[in-house]
PDB file of C-alpha atoms in Angstrom:
ATOM      1  CA  ASP A   1      -5.350   9.311  15.852  1.00  0.00           C
ATOM      2  CA  GLU A   2      -8.378  11.418  14.937  1.00  0.00           C
ATOM      3  CA  CYS A   3      -8.936   9.370  11.782  1.00  0.00           C
ATOM      4  CA  GLU A   4     -12.251   7.510  11.547  1.00  0.00           C
ATOM      5  CA  TRP A   5     -10.369   4.246  10.992  1.00  0.00           C
ATOM      6  CA  PHE A   6      -8.410   4.631  14.217  1.00  0.00           C
ATOM      7  CA  GLN A   7     -11.507   5.493  16.207  1.00  0.00           C
ATOM      8  CA  LYS A   8     -13.196   2.366  14.838  1.00  0.00           C
ATOM      9  CA  SER A   9     -10.112   0.353  15.765  1.00  0.00           C
ATOM     10  CA  ILE A  10     -10.267   1.642  19.335  1.00  0.00           C
ATOM     11  CA  ARG A  11     -13.832   0.384  19.523  1.00  0.00           C
ATOM     12  CA  ARG A  12     -12.793  -2.933  17.916  1.00  0.00           C
ATOM     13  CA  GLU A  13     -15.354  -2.518  15.171  1.00  0.00           C
ATOM     14  CA  ASP A  14     -15.486  -5.374  12.684  1.00  0.00           C
ATOM     15  CA  GLY A  15     -12.773  -5.044  10.041  1.00  0.00           C
ATOM     16  CA  TYR A  16     -10.818  -2.453  12.011  1.00  0.00           C
ATOM     17  CA  ASP A  17      -9.857  -4.395  15.153  1.00  0.00           C
ATOM     18  CA  ASP A  18      -6.281  -5.007  14.003  1.00  0.00           C
ATOM     19  CA  PHE A  19      -6.045  -2.181  11.453  1.00  0.00           C
ATOM     20  CA  TYR A  20      -3.263  -0.750  13.621  1.00  0.00           C
ATOM     21  CA  VAL A  21      -0.548  -2.368  15.769  1.00  0.00           C
ATOM     22  CA  TRP A  22      -2.160  -3.063  19.145  1.00  0.00           C
ATOM     23  CA  VAL A  23      -0.691  -5.067  22.011  1.00  0.00           C
ATOM     24  CA  ASP A  24      -1.247  -5.704  25.695  1.00  0.00           C
ATOM     25  CA  GLY A  25       1.129  -4.140  28.181  1.00  0.00           C
ATOM     26  CA  LYS A  26       3.431  -6.011  30.522  1.00  0.00           C
ATOM     27  CA  ILE A  27       2.451  -6.444  34.167  1.00  0.00           C
ATOM     28  CA  ASP A  28       5.200  -6.179  36.760  1.00  0.00           C
ATOM     29  CA  PRO A  29       4.833  -9.375  38.844  1.00  0.00           C
ATOM     30  CA  GLU A  30       5.940  -7.597  42.015  1.00  0.00           C
ATOM     31  CA  THR A  31       4.057  -4.315  41.794  1.00  0.00           C
ATOM     32  CA  GLY A  32       1.203  -5.261  39.478  1.00  0.00           C
ATOM     33  CA  ILE A  33       1.838  -2.060  37.540  1.00  0.00           C
ATOM     34  CA  ARG A  34       1.260  -2.125  33.800  1.00  0.00           C
ATOM     35  CA  THR A  35       4.178  -1.062  31.595  1.00  0.00           C
ATOM     36  CA  VAL A  36       4.848  -0.685  27.868  1.00  0.00           C
ATOM     37  CA  PRO A  37       5.233  -3.912  25.833  1.00  0.00           C
ATOM     38  CA  ASN A  38       8.956  -3.405  25.205  1.00  0.00           C
ATOM     39  CA  ASN A  39      11.687  -0.771  25.034  1.00  0.00           C
ATOM     40  CA  TRP A  40      11.005   0.592  21.553  1.00  0.00           C
ATOM     41  CA  THR A  41      11.348   4.356  21.292  1.00  0.00           C
ATOM     42  CA  SER A  42       9.807   6.859  18.915  1.00  0.00           C
ATOM     43  CA  VAL A  43      12.082   8.473  16.347  1.00  0.00           C
ATOM     44  CA  PHE A  44      11.087  11.767  17.998  1.00  0.00           C
ATOM     45  CA  GLY A  45      11.890  10.532  21.510  1.00  0.00           C
ATOM     46  CA  GLY A  46       9.971   8.784  24.266  1.00  0.00           C
ATOM     47  CA  ALA A  47       8.190   5.453  24.140  1.00  0.00           C
ATOM     48  CA  ALA A  48       6.852   4.223  20.809  1.00  0.00           C
ATOM     49  CA  TRP A  49       3.732   2.958  22.616  1.00  0.00           C
ATOM     50  CA  THR A  50       0.690   4.872  23.865  1.00  0.00           C
ATOM     51  CA  TRP A  51      -1.995   3.441  26.132  1.00  0.00           C
ATOM     52  CA  VAL A  52      -5.679   3.751  25.177  1.00  0.00           C
ATOM     53  CA  GLU A  53      -7.929   3.319  28.182  1.00  0.00           C
ATOM     54  CA  GLU A  54     -11.050   2.559  26.155  1.00  0.00           C
ATOM     55  CA  ARG A  55      -9.428  -0.350  24.340  1.00  0.00           C
ATOM     56  CA  GLN A  56      -7.166  -1.399  27.232  1.00  0.00           C
ATOM     57  CA  GLN A  57      -4.169  -1.810  24.938  1.00  0.00           C
ATOM     58  CA  TYR A  58      -1.149   0.066  23.657  1.00  0.00           C
ATOM     59  CA  TYR A  59      -0.750   1.132  20.033  1.00  0.00           C
ATOM     60  CA  LEU A  60       2.537   1.552  18.179  1.00  0.00           C
ATOM     61  CA  HIS A  61       3.671   4.880  16.765  1.00  0.00           C
ATOM     62  CA  GLN A  62       7.192   5.059  15.416  1.00  0.00           C
ATOM     63  CA  PHE A  63       6.824   8.822  15.148  1.00  0.00           C
ATOM     64  CA  LEU A  64       4.291  11.059  16.927  1.00  0.00           C
ATOM     65  CA  ALA A  65       1.599   9.578  19.165  1.00  0.00           C
ATOM     66  CA  LYS A  66      -0.877  11.233  16.823  1.00  0.00           C
ATOM     67  CA  GLN A  67       0.505   9.051  14.007  1.00  0.00           C
ATOM     68  CA  PRO A  68      -0.479   5.458  14.881  1.00  0.00           C
ATOM     69  CA  ASP A  69       1.207   2.814  12.735  1.00  0.00           C
ATOM     70  CA  PHE A  70      -0.865   0.758  10.326  1.00  0.00           C
ATOM     71  CA  ASN A  71      -0.677  -3.008  10.677  1.00  0.00           C
ATOM     72  CA  TYR A  72       0.581  -3.949   7.231  1.00  0.00           C
ATOM     73  CA  ARG A  73       0.290  -7.640   8.091  1.00  0.00           C
ATOM     74  CA  ASN A  74      -3.456  -7.139   7.733  1.00  0.00           C
ATOM     75  CA  PRO A  75      -4.635  -7.769   4.129  1.00  0.00           C
ATOM     76  CA  LYS A  76      -7.463  -5.250   4.615  1.00  0.00           C
ATOM     77  CA  VAL A  77      -4.932  -2.513   5.387  1.00  0.00           C
ATOM     78  CA  ARG A  78      -2.934  -3.350   2.278  1.00  0.00           C
ATOM     79  CA  GLN A  79      -6.049  -3.306   0.110  1.00  0.00           C
ATOM     80  CA  THR A  80      -7.127  -0.015   1.656  1.00  0.00           C
ATOM     81  CA  MET A  81      -3.803   1.555   0.698  1.00  0.00           C
ATOM     82  CA  LEU A  82      -4.369   0.435  -2.902  1.00  0.00           C
ATOM     83  CA  ASP A  83      -7.838   1.978  -2.757  1.00  0.00           C
ATOM     84  CA  VAL A  84      -6.285   5.233  -1.535  1.00  0.00           C
ATOM     85  CA  MET A  85      -3.853   5.180  -4.457  1.00  0.00           C
ATOM     86  CA  LYS A  86      -6.667   4.571  -6.927  1.00  0.00           C
ATOM     87  CA  PHE A  87      -8.672   7.449  -5.429  1.00  0.00           C
ATOM     88  CA  TRP A  88      -5.883   9.861  -6.310  1.00  0.00           C
ATOM     89  CA  LEU A  89      -4.890   8.206  -9.579  1.00  0.00           C
ATOM     90  CA  ASP A  90      -8.460   8.606 -10.803  1.00  0.00           C
ATOM     91  CA  ARG A  91      -8.081  12.328 -10.081  1.00  0.00           C
ATOM     92  CA  GLY A  92      -4.971  12.639 -12.213  1.00  0.00           C
ATOM     93  CA  VAL A  93      -2.132  12.201  -9.742  1.00  0.00           C
ATOM     94  CA  ASP A  94       1.077  11.087 -11.482  1.00  0.00           C
ATOM     95  CA  ALA A  95       3.316  10.146  -8.548  1.00  0.00           C
ATOM     96  CA  PHE A  96       3.387   9.419  -4.839  1.00  0.00           C
ATOM     97  CA  ARG A  97       6.024  10.403  -2.304  1.00  0.00           C
ATOM     98  CA  ILE A  98       6.315   7.295  -0.135  1.00  0.00           C
ATOM     99  CA  ASP A  99       7.271   8.595   3.302  1.00  0.00           C
ATOM    100  CA  ALA A 100       9.391   6.835   5.932  1.00  0.00           C
ATOM    101  CA  ALA A 101       9.689   3.603   3.952  1.00  0.00           C
ATOM    102  CA  PRO A 102      12.132   1.901   6.383  1.00  0.00           C
ATOM    103  CA  TYR A 103       9.482   1.966   9.128  1.00  0.00           C
ATOM    104  CA  PHE A 104       6.486   0.298   7.469  1.00  0.00           C
ATOM    105  CA  VAL A 105       6.727  -3.059   9.228  1.00  0.00           C
ATOM    106  CA  GLU A 106       8.291  -4.105  12.515  1.00  0.00           C
ATOM    107  CA  LYS A 107       9.572  -7.438  13.792  1.00  0.00           C
ATOM    108  CA  MET A 108       6.942  -9.511  15.563  1.00  0.00           C
ATOM    109  CA  PHE A 109       7.298 -12.982  17.080  1.00  0.00           C
ATOM    110  CA  ASP A 110       4.843 -15.746  16.183  1.00  0.00           C
ATOM    111  CA  ASN A 111       3.154 -15.351  19.575  1.00  0.00           C
ATOM    112  CA  GLY A 112       2.332 -11.700  18.838  1.00  0.00           C
ATOM    113  CA  THR A 113       5.007 -10.156  21.072  1.00  0.00           C
ATOM    114  CA  PHE A 114       7.828  -7.840  20.061  1.00  0.00           C
ATOM    115  CA  PRO A 115      11.560  -8.093  20.877  1.00  0.00           C
ATOM    116  CA  ASP A 116      13.490  -5.426  22.763  1.00  0.00           C
ATOM    117  CA  GLU A 117      16.057  -3.491  20.759  1.00  0.00           C
ATOM    118  CA  PRO A 118      19.635  -2.778  21.849  1.00  0.00           C
ATOM    119  CA  VAL A 119      19.845   0.382  23.947  1.00  0.00           C
ATOM    120  CA  PHE A 120      21.312   3.350  22.085  1.00  0.00           C
ATOM    121  CA  ASP A 121      24.959   3.790  23.005  1.00  0.00           C
ATOM    122  CA  PRO A 122      26.708   6.758  21.331  1.00  0.00           C
ATOM    123  CA  SER A 123      30.086   5.302  22.272  1.00  0.00           C
ATOM    124  CA  ILE A 124      29.358   2.454  19.847  1.00  0.00           C
ATOM    125  CA  SER A 125      27.662   4.522  17.136  1.00  0.00           C
ATOM    126  CA  PRO A 126      26.358   8.102  17.048  1.00  0.00           C
ATOM    127  CA  ASP A 127      23.507   7.022  14.763  1.00  0.00           C
ATOM    128  CA  PRO A 128      20.406   5.809  16.689  1.00  0.00           C
ATOM    129  CA  SER A 129      19.179   3.940  13.608  1.00  0.00           C
ATOM    130  CA  ASP A 130      22.076   1.489  14.022  1.00  0.00           C
ATOM    131  CA  PHE A 131      20.251   0.191  17.106  1.00  0.00           C
ATOM    132  CA  ARG A 132      16.847  -0.155  15.428  1.00  0.00           C
ATOM    133  CA  LEU A 133      17.224  -3.802  14.519  1.00  0.00           C
ATOM    134  CA  TYR A 134      13.519  -4.591  14.679  1.00  0.00           C
ATOM    135  CA  THR A 135      11.774  -1.317  13.820  1.00  0.00           C
ATOM    136  CA  MET A 136      13.660  -0.443  10.625  1.00  0.00           C
ATOM    137  CA  ASN A 137      14.604  -2.119   7.357  1.00  0.00           C
ATOM    138  CA  GLN A 138      12.499  -5.242   7.709  1.00  0.00           C
ATOM    139  CA  PRO A 139      12.192  -7.272   4.467  1.00  0.00           C
ATOM    140  CA  GLU A 140       8.453  -6.630   4.252  1.00  0.00           C
ATOM    141  CA  ASN A 141       9.104  -2.935   3.553  1.00  0.00           C
ATOM    142  CA  ALA A 142      10.445  -3.587   0.067  1.00  0.00           C
ATOM    143  CA  GLU A 143       7.649  -6.090  -0.566  1.00  0.00           C
ATOM    144  CA  LEU A 144       5.093  -3.340  -0.018  1.00  0.00           C
ATOM    145  CA  LEU A 145       6.844  -1.125  -2.559  1.00  0.00           C
ATOM    146  CA  TYR A 146       6.802  -3.986  -5.071  1.00  0.00           C
ATOM    147  CA  GLU A 147       3.095  -4.484  -4.444  1.00  0.00           C
ATOM    148  CA  TRP A 148       2.359  -0.805  -4.962  1.00  0.00           C
ATOM    149  CA  ARG A 149       4.537  -0.641  -8.105  1.00  0.00           C
ATOM    150  CA  SER A 150       2.663  -3.581  -9.593  1.00  0.00           C
ATOM    151  CA  PHE A 151      -0.615  -1.792  -8.881  1.00  0.00           C
ATOM    152  CA  LEU A 152       0.630   1.460 -10.462  1.00  0.00           C
ATOM    153  CA  ASP A 153       1.906  -0.323 -13.564  1.00  0.00           C
ATOM    154  CA  GLU A 154      -1.371  -2.179 -13.948  1.00  0.00           C
ATOM    155  CA  TYR A 155      -3.267   1.091 -13.626  1.00  0.00           C
ATOM    156  CA  GLN A 156      -1.156   2.600 -16.399  1.00  0.00           C
ATOM    157  CA  SER A 157      -1.679  -0.420 -18.644  1.00  0.00           C
ATOM    158  CA  VAL A 158      -5.446  -0.044 -18.267  1.00  0.00           C
ATOM    159  CA  HIS A 159      -5.758   3.747 -18.371  1.00  0.00           C
ATOM    160  CA  GLY A 160      -2.753   4.703 -20.498  1.00  0.00           C
ATOM    161  CA  GLY A 161      -0.724   7.857 -20.066  1.00  0.00           C
ATOM    162  CA  ASP A 162       2.678   8.377 -18.501  1.00  0.00           C
ATOM    163  CA  THR A 163       4.304   6.169 -15.881  1.00  0.00           C
ATOM    164  CA  ARG A 164       2.838   6.525 -12.387  1.00  0.00           C
ATOM    165  CA  ALA A 165       5.841   6.799 -10.099  1.00  0.00           C
ATOM    166  CA  GLN A 166       6.888   6.205  -6.514  1.00  0.00           C
ATOM    167  CA  ILE A 167       9.424   8.591  -4.971  1.00  0.00           C
ATOM    168  CA  ILE A 168      10.900   6.855  -1.929  1.00  0.00           C
ATOM    169  CA  GLU A 169      11.762   8.931   1.157  1.00  0.00           C
ATOM    170  CA  ALA A 170      14.108   6.937   3.372  1.00  0.00           C
ATOM    171  CA  TYR A 171      17.061   7.733   5.601  1.00  0.00           C
ATOM    172  CA  THR A 172      18.793   4.384   5.334  1.00  0.00           C
ATOM    173  CA  SER A 173      21.754   2.669   3.715  1.00  0.00           C
ATOM    174  CA  ILE A 174      22.167   2.577  -0.042  1.00  0.00           C
ATOM    175  CA  GLU A 175      21.916  -1.219   0.075  1.00  0.00           C
ATOM    176  CA  TYR A 176      18.332  -0.994   1.355  1.00  0.00           C
ATOM    177  CA  LEU A 177      17.493   1.845  -1.021  1.00  0.00           C
ATOM    178  CA  SER A 178      18.748  -0.248  -3.911  1.00  0.00           C
ATOM    179  CA  GLU A 179      16.396  -3.027  -2.844  1.00  0.00           C
ATOM    180  CA  TYR A 180      13.537  -0.518  -2.862  1.00  0.00           C
ATOM    181  CA  ILE A 181      14.134  -0.195  -6.621  1.00  0.00           C
ATOM    182  CA  THR A 182      14.518  -3.912  -7.357  1.00  0.00           C
ATOM    183  CA  ASN A 183      15.627  -7.192  -5.836  1.00  0.00           C
ATOM    184  CA  GLY A 184      16.426  -8.603  -9.240  1.00  0.00           C
ATOM    185  CA  THR A 185      13.002 -10.198  -9.552  1.00  0.00           C
ATOM    186  CA  HIS A 186      10.534  -7.509  -8.493  1.00  0.00           C
ATOM    187  CA  ILE A 187      10.587  -3.754  -9.057  1.00  0.00           C
ATOM    188  CA  GLY A 188       9.557  -1.039  -6.635  1.00  0.00           C
ATOM    189  CA  GLY A 189      10.020   2.732  -6.592  1.00  0.00           C
ATOM    190  CA  GLN A 190      11.541   4.594  -9.499  1.00  0.00           C
ATOM    191  CA  LEU A 191      13.539   7.055  -7.418  1.00  0.00           C
ATOM    192  CA  PRO A 192      14.732   6.820  -3.829  1.00  0.00           C
ATOM    193  CA  MET A 193      15.845  10.222  -2.564  1.00  0.00           C
ATOM    194  CA  ASN A 194      19.635  10.468  -2.216  1.00  0.00           C
ATOM    195  CA  PHE A 195      20.083  11.768   1.309  1.00  0.00           C
ATOM    196  CA  ASN A 196      23.860  11.475   1.018  1.00  0.00           C
ATOM    197  CA  PHE A 197      23.747  15.074  -0.134  1.00  0.00           C
ATOM    198  CA  VAL A 198      21.945  16.182   3.045  1.00  0.00           C
ATOM    199  CA  HIS A 199      25.167  15.560   4.950  1.00  0.00           C
ATOM    200  CA  LEU A 200      27.194  17.955   2.807  1.00  0.00           C
ATOM    201  CA  GLN A 201      28.390  21.082   4.632  1.00  0.00           C
ATOM    202  CA  SER A 202      29.327  24.574   3.492  1.00  0.00           C
ATOM    203  CA  SER A 203      32.914  23.398   3.794  1.00  0.00           C
ATOM    204  CA  SER A 204      32.359  20.396   1.496  1.00  0.00           C
ATOM    205  CA  THR A 205      34.595  20.276  -1.530  1.00  0.00           C
ATOM    206  CA  ALA A 206      33.891  19.214  -5.079  1.00  0.00           C
ATOM    207  CA  LYS A 207      35.633  15.958  -4.209  1.00  0.00           C
ATOM    208  CA  ASP A 208      33.183  15.401  -1.342  1.00  0.00           C
ATOM    209  CA  ILE A 209      30.267  15.896  -3.732  1.00  0.00           C
ATOM    210  CA  GLU A 210      31.828  13.555  -6.279  1.00  0.00           C
ATOM    211  CA  SER A 211      32.346  10.891  -3.596  1.00  0.00           C
ATOM    212  CA  ALA A 212      28.733  11.183  -2.425  1.00  0.00           C
ATOM    213  CA  ALA A 213      27.504  10.816  -5.995  1.00  0.00           C
ATOM    214  CA  ASN A 214      29.787   7.894  -6.786  1.00  0.00           C
ATOM    215  CA  ASN A 215      28.933   6.082  -3.555  1.00  0.00           C
ATOM    216  CA  TRP A 216      25.310   6.249  -4.640  1.00  0.00           C
ATOM    217  CA  MET A 217      25.822   5.322  -8.295  1.00  0.00           C
ATOM    218  CA  ASP A 218      28.233   2.456  -7.639  1.00  0.00           C
ATOM    219  CA  VAL A 219      25.635   0.622  -5.542  1.00  0.00           C
ATOM    220  CA  MET A 220      22.256   1.887  -6.704  1.00  0.00           C
ATOM    221  CA  TRP A 221      22.507   1.090 -10.384  1.00  0.00           C
ATOM    222  CA  THR A 222      24.526  -2.133 -10.331  1.00  0.00           C
TER     223      THR A 222
END
């Protein structure tokens, strides 16, 4: 939130007005009190929305309030990310770790509002991500990876050298991770991290490790 781009967005400067996800709050018809746009929560707890008095709107942050979410529906944002990649590629970077890929884009209605998500209920599932129907795993996430892969491949074709790679960091199902590699038509990252192994314990057996590996390989490379 200290970034120059975000400060320009707060001030609604030309080209940066909708660089981030901004939305009006809800007004309680009985009390007149302003509240957050919906019930979305940050991965780290608390509301995923923070009010900015100067702009008179809330901004979305799926993680810390100091990490406002880019609005990837904005073509200028997407082009800026390509410019960032080129900045580092020109300086010899060979690969990018793409962080939190399942959270790039969120569900938005045509009228610019956002739907509530089901309330986390550990009696149904102990995994909070199972209730993130609109803030995780939207189809646009993979499309961004395809766009960036195309840019990286084009850069290599022009400048030569080794493949410029994307390493995908994502706690999500193998089905989504597989799509981050390819949907059969487009290609994305070369290597999603296999977080199946994060769940292994000191008591895990060789069979547990084999099962984690096979579960990955049977889906990821088919």
